[in-house]
mmCIF file of N, CA and C in Angstrom:
data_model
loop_
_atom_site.group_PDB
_atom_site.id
_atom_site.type_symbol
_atom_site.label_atom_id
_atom_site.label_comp_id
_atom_site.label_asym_id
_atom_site.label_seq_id
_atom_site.Cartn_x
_atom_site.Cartn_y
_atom_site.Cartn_z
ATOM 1 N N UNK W 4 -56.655 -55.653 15.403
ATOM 2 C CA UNK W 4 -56.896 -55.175 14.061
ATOM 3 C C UNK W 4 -56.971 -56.366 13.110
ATOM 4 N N UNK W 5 -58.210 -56.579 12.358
ATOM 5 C CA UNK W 5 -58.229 -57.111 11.084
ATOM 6 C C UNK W 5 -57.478 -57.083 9.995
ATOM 7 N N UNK W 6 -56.611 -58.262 9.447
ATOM 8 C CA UNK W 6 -56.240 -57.898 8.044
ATOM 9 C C UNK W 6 -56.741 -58.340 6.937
ATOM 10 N N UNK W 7 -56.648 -57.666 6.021
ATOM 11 C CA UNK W 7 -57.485 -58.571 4.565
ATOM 12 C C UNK W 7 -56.985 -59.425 4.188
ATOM 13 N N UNK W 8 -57.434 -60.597 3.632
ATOM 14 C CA UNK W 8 -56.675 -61.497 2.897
ATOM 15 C C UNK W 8 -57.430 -61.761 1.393
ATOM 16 N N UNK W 9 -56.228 -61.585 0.553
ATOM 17 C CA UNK W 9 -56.245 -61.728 -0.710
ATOM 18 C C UNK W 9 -55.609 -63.241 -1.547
ATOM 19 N N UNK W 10 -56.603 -63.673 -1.524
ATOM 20 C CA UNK W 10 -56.059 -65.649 -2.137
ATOM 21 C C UNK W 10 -55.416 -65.806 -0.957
ATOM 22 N N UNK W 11 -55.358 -66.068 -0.063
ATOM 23 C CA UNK W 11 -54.054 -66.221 0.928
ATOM 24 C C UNK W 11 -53.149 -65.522 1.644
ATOM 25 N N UNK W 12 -52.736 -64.419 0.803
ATOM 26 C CA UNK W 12 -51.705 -63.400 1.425
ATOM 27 C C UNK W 12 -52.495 -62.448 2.051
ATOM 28 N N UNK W 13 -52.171 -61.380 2.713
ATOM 29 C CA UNK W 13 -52.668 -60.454 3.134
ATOM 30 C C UNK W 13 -52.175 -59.302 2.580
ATOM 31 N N UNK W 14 -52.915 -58.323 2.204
ATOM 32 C CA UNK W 14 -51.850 -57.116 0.801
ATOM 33 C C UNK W 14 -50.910 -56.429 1.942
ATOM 34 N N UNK W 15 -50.720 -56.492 2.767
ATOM 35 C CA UNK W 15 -49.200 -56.142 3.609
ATOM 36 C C UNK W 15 -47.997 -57.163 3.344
ATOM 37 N N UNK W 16 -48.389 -58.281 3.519
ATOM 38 C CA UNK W 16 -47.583 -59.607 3.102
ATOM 39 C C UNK W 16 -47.066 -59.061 1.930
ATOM 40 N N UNK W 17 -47.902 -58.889 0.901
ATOM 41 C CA UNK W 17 -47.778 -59.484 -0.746
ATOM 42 C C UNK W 17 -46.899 -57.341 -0.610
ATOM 43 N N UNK W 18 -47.171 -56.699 -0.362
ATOM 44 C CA UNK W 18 -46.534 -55.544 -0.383
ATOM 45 C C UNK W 18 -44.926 -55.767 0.111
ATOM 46 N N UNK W 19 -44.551 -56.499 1.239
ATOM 47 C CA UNK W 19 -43.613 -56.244 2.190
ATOM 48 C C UNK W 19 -42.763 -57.298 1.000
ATOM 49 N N UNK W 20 -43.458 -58.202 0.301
ATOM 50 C CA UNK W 20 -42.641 -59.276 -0.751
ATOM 51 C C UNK W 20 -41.867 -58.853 -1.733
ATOM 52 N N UNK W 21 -43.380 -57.600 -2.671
ATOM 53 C CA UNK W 21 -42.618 -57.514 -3.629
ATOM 54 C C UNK W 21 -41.390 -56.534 -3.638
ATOM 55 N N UNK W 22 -41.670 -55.476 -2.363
ATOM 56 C CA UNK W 22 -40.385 -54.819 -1.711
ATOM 57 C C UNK W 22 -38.904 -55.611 -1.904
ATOM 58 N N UNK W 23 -38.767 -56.275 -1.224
ATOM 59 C CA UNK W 23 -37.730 -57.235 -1.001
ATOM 60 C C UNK W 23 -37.723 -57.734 -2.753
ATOM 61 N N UNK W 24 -38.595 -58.623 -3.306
ATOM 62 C CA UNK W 24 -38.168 -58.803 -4.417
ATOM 63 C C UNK W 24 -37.339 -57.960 -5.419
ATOM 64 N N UNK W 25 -37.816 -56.834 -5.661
ATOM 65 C CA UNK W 25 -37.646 -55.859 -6.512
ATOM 66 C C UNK W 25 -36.372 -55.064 -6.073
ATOM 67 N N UNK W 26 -35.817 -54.863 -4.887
ATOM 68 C CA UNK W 26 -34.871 -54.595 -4.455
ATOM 69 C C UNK W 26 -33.513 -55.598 -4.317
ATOM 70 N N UNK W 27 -33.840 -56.834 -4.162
ATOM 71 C CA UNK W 27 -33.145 -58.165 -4.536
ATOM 72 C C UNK W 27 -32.494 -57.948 -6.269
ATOM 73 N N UNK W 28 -33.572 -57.883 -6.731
ATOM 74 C CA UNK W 28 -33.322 -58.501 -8.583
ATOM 75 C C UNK W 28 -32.988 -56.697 -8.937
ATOM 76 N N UNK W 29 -32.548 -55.529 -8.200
ATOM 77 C CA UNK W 29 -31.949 -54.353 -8.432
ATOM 78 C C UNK W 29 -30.342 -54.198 -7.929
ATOM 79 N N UNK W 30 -30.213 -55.319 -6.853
ATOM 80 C CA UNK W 30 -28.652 -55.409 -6.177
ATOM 81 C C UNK W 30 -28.372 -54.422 -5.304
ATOM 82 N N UNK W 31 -29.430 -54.410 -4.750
ATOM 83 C CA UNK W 31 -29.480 -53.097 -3.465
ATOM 84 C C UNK W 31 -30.046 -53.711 -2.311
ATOM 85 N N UNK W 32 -28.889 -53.489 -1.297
ATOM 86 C CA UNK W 32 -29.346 -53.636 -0.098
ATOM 87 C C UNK W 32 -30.456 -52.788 0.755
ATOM 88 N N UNK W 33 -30.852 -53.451 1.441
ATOM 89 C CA UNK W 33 -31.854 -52.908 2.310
ATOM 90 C C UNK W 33 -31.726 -51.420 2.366
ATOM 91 N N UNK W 34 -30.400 -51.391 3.411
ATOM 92 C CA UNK W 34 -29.713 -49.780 3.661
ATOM 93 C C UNK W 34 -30.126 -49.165 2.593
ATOM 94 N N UNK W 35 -29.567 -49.179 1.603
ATOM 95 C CA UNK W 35 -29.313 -48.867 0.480
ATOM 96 C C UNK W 35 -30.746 -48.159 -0.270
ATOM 97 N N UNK W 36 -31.448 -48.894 -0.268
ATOM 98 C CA UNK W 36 -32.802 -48.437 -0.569
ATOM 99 C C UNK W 36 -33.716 -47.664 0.109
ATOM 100 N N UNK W 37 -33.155 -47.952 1.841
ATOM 101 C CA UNK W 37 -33.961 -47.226 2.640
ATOM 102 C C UNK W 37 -33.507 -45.494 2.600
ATOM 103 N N UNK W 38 -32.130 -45.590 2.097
ATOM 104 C CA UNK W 38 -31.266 -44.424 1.834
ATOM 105 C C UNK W 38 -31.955 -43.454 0.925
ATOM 106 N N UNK W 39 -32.527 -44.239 -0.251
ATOM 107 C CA UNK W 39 -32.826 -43.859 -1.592
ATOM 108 C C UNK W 39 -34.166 -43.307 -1.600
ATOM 109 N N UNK W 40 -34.605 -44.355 -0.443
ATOM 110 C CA UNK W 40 -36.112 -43.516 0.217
ATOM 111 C C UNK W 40 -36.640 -42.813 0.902
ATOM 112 N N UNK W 41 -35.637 -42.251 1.933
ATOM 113 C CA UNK W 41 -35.751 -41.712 2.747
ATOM 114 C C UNK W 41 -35.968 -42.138 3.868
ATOM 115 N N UNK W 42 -35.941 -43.255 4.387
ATOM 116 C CA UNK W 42 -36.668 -43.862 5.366
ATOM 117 C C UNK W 42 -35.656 -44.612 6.324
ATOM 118 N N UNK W 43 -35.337 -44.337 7.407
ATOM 119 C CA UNK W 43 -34.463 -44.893 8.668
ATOM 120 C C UNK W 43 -34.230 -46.960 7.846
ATOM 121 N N UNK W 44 -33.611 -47.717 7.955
ATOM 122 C CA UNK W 44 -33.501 -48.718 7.871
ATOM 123 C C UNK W 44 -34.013 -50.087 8.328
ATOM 124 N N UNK W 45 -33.931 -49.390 9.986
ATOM 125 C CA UNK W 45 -34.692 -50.064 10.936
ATOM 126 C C UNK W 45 -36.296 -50.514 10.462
ATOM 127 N N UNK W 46 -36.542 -48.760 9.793
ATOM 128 C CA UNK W 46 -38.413 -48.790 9.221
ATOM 129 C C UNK W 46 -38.513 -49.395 8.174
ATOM 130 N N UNK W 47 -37.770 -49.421 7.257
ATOM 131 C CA UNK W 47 -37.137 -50.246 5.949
ATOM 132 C C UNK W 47 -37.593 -51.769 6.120
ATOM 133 N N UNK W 48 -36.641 -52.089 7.144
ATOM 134 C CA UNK W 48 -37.275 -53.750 7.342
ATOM 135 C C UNK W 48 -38.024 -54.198 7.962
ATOM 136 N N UNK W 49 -38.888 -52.949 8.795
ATOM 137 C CA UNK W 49 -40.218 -53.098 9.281
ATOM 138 C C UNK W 49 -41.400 -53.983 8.719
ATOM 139 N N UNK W 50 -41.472 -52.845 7.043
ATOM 140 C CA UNK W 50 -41.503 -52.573 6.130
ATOM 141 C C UNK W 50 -41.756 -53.631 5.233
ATOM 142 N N UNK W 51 -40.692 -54.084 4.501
ATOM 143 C CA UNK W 51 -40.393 -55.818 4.463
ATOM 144 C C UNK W 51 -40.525 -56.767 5.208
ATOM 145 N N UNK W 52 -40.415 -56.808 6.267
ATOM 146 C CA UNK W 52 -40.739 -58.326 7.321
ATOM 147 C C UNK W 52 -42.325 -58.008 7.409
ATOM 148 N N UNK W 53 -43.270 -56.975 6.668
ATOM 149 C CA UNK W 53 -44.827 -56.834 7.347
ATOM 150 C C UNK W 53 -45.184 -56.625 8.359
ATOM 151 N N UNK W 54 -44.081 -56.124 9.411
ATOM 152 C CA UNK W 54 -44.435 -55.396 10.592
ATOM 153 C C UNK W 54 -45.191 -54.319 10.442
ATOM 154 N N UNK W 55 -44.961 -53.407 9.855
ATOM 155 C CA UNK W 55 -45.463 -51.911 9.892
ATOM 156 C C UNK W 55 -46.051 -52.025 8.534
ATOM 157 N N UNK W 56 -47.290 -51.138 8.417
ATOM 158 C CA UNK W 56 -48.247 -50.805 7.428
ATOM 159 C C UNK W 56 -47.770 -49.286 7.218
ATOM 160 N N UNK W 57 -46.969 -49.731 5.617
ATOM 161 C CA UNK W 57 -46.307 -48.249 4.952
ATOM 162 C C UNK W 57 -47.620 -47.371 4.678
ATOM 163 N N UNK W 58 -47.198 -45.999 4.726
ATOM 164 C CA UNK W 58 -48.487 -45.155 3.958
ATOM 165 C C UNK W 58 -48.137 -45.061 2.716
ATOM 166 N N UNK W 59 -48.838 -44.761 2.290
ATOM 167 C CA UNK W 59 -49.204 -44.260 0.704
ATOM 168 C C UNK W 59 -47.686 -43.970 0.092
ATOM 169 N N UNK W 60 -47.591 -42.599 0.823
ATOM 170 C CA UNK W 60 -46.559 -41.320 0.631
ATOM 171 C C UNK W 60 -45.212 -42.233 0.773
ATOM 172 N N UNK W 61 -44.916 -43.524 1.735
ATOM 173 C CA UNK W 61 -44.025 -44.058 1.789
ATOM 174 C C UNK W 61 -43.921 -45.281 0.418
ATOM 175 N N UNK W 62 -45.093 -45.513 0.298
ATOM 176 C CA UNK W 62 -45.132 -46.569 -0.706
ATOM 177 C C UNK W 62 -44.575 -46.131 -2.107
ATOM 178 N N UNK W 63 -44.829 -44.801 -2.333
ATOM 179 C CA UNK W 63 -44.630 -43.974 -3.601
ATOM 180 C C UNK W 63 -42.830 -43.916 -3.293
ATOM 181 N N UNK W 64 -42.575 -43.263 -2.113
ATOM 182 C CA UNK W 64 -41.347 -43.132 -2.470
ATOM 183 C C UNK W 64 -40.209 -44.158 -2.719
ATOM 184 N N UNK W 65 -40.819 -44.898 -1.926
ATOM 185 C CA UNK W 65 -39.965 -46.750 -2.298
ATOM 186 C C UNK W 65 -40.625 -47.500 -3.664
ATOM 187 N N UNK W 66 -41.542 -46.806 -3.836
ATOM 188 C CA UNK W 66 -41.402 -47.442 -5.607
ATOM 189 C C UNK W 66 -40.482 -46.587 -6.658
ATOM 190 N N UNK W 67 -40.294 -45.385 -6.276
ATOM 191 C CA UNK W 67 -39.282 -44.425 -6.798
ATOM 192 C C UNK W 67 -37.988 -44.570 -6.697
ATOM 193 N N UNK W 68 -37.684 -44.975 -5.709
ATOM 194 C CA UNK W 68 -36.613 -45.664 -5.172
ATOM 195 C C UNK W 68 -35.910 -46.989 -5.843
ATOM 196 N N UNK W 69 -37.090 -47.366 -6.070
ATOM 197 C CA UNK W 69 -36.332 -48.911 -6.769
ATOM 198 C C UNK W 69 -36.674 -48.820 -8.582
ATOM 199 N N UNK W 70 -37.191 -47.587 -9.091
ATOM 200 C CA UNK W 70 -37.603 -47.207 -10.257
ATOM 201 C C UNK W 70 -38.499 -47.722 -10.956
ATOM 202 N N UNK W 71 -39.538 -48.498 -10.121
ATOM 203 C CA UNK W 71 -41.020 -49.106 -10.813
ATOM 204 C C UNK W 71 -42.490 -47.919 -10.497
ATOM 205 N N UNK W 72 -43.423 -48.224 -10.953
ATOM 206 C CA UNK W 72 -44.351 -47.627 -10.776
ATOM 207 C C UNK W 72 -44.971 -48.129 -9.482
ATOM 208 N N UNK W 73 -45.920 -47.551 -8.492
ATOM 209 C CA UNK W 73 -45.989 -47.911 -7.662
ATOM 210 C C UNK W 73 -46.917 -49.229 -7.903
ATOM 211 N N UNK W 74 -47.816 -49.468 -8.773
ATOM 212 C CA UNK W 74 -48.455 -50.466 -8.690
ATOM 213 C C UNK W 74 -47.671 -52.016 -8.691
ATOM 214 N N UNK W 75 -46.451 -51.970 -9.318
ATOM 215 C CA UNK W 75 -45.551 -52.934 -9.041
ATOM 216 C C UNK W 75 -45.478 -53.411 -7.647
ATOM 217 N N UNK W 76 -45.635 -52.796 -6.392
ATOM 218 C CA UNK W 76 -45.716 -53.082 -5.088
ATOM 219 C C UNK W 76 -47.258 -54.025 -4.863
ATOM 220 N N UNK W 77 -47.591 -53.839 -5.762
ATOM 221 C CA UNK W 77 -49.227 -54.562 -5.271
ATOM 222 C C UNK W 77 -49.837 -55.549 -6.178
ATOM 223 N N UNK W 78 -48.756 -56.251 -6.868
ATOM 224 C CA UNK W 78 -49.190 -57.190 -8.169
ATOM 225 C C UNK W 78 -49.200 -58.954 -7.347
ATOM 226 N N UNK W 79 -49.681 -59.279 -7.393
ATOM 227 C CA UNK W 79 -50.217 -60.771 -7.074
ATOM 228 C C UNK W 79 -49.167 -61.879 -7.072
ATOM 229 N N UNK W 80 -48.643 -62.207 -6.246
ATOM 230 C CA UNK W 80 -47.682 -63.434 -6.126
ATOM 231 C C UNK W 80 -48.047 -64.312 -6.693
#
């Protein structure tokens, strides 16, 4: 499988970043968020490390989760 690359990153990269960022500068652990999202932990840091390509429906709920809009997940490093 092909990934896109955007300036450099690939928007899974720059997704799985601002995850971790935004959850960092909120004082919530991983668990913690994956809790808030619904989502096993394990898939959580899938998730973040850019292993796994979140859907949509997951992306929404982990921007809900950390209380930004979802486009915050997809803003440009």
């Amino acid at each position: 499988m092909h990934r896109v690359r955007f300036n450099g990153m690939n928007l899974r990269d720059r997704v799985a970043l601002n995850i971790q960022d935004l959850r960092r500068a909120r004082g919530l652990s991983q668990e913690e968020l994956a809790h808030r999202a619904d989502v096993s932990r394990g898939h959580m840091g899938k998730v973040e490390n850019a292993k796994f390509a979140a859907s949509l429906d997951l992306l929404e709920r982990i921007a809900k989760a950390l209380n930004v809009d979802p486009v915050e997940l997809f803003v440009k490093r």
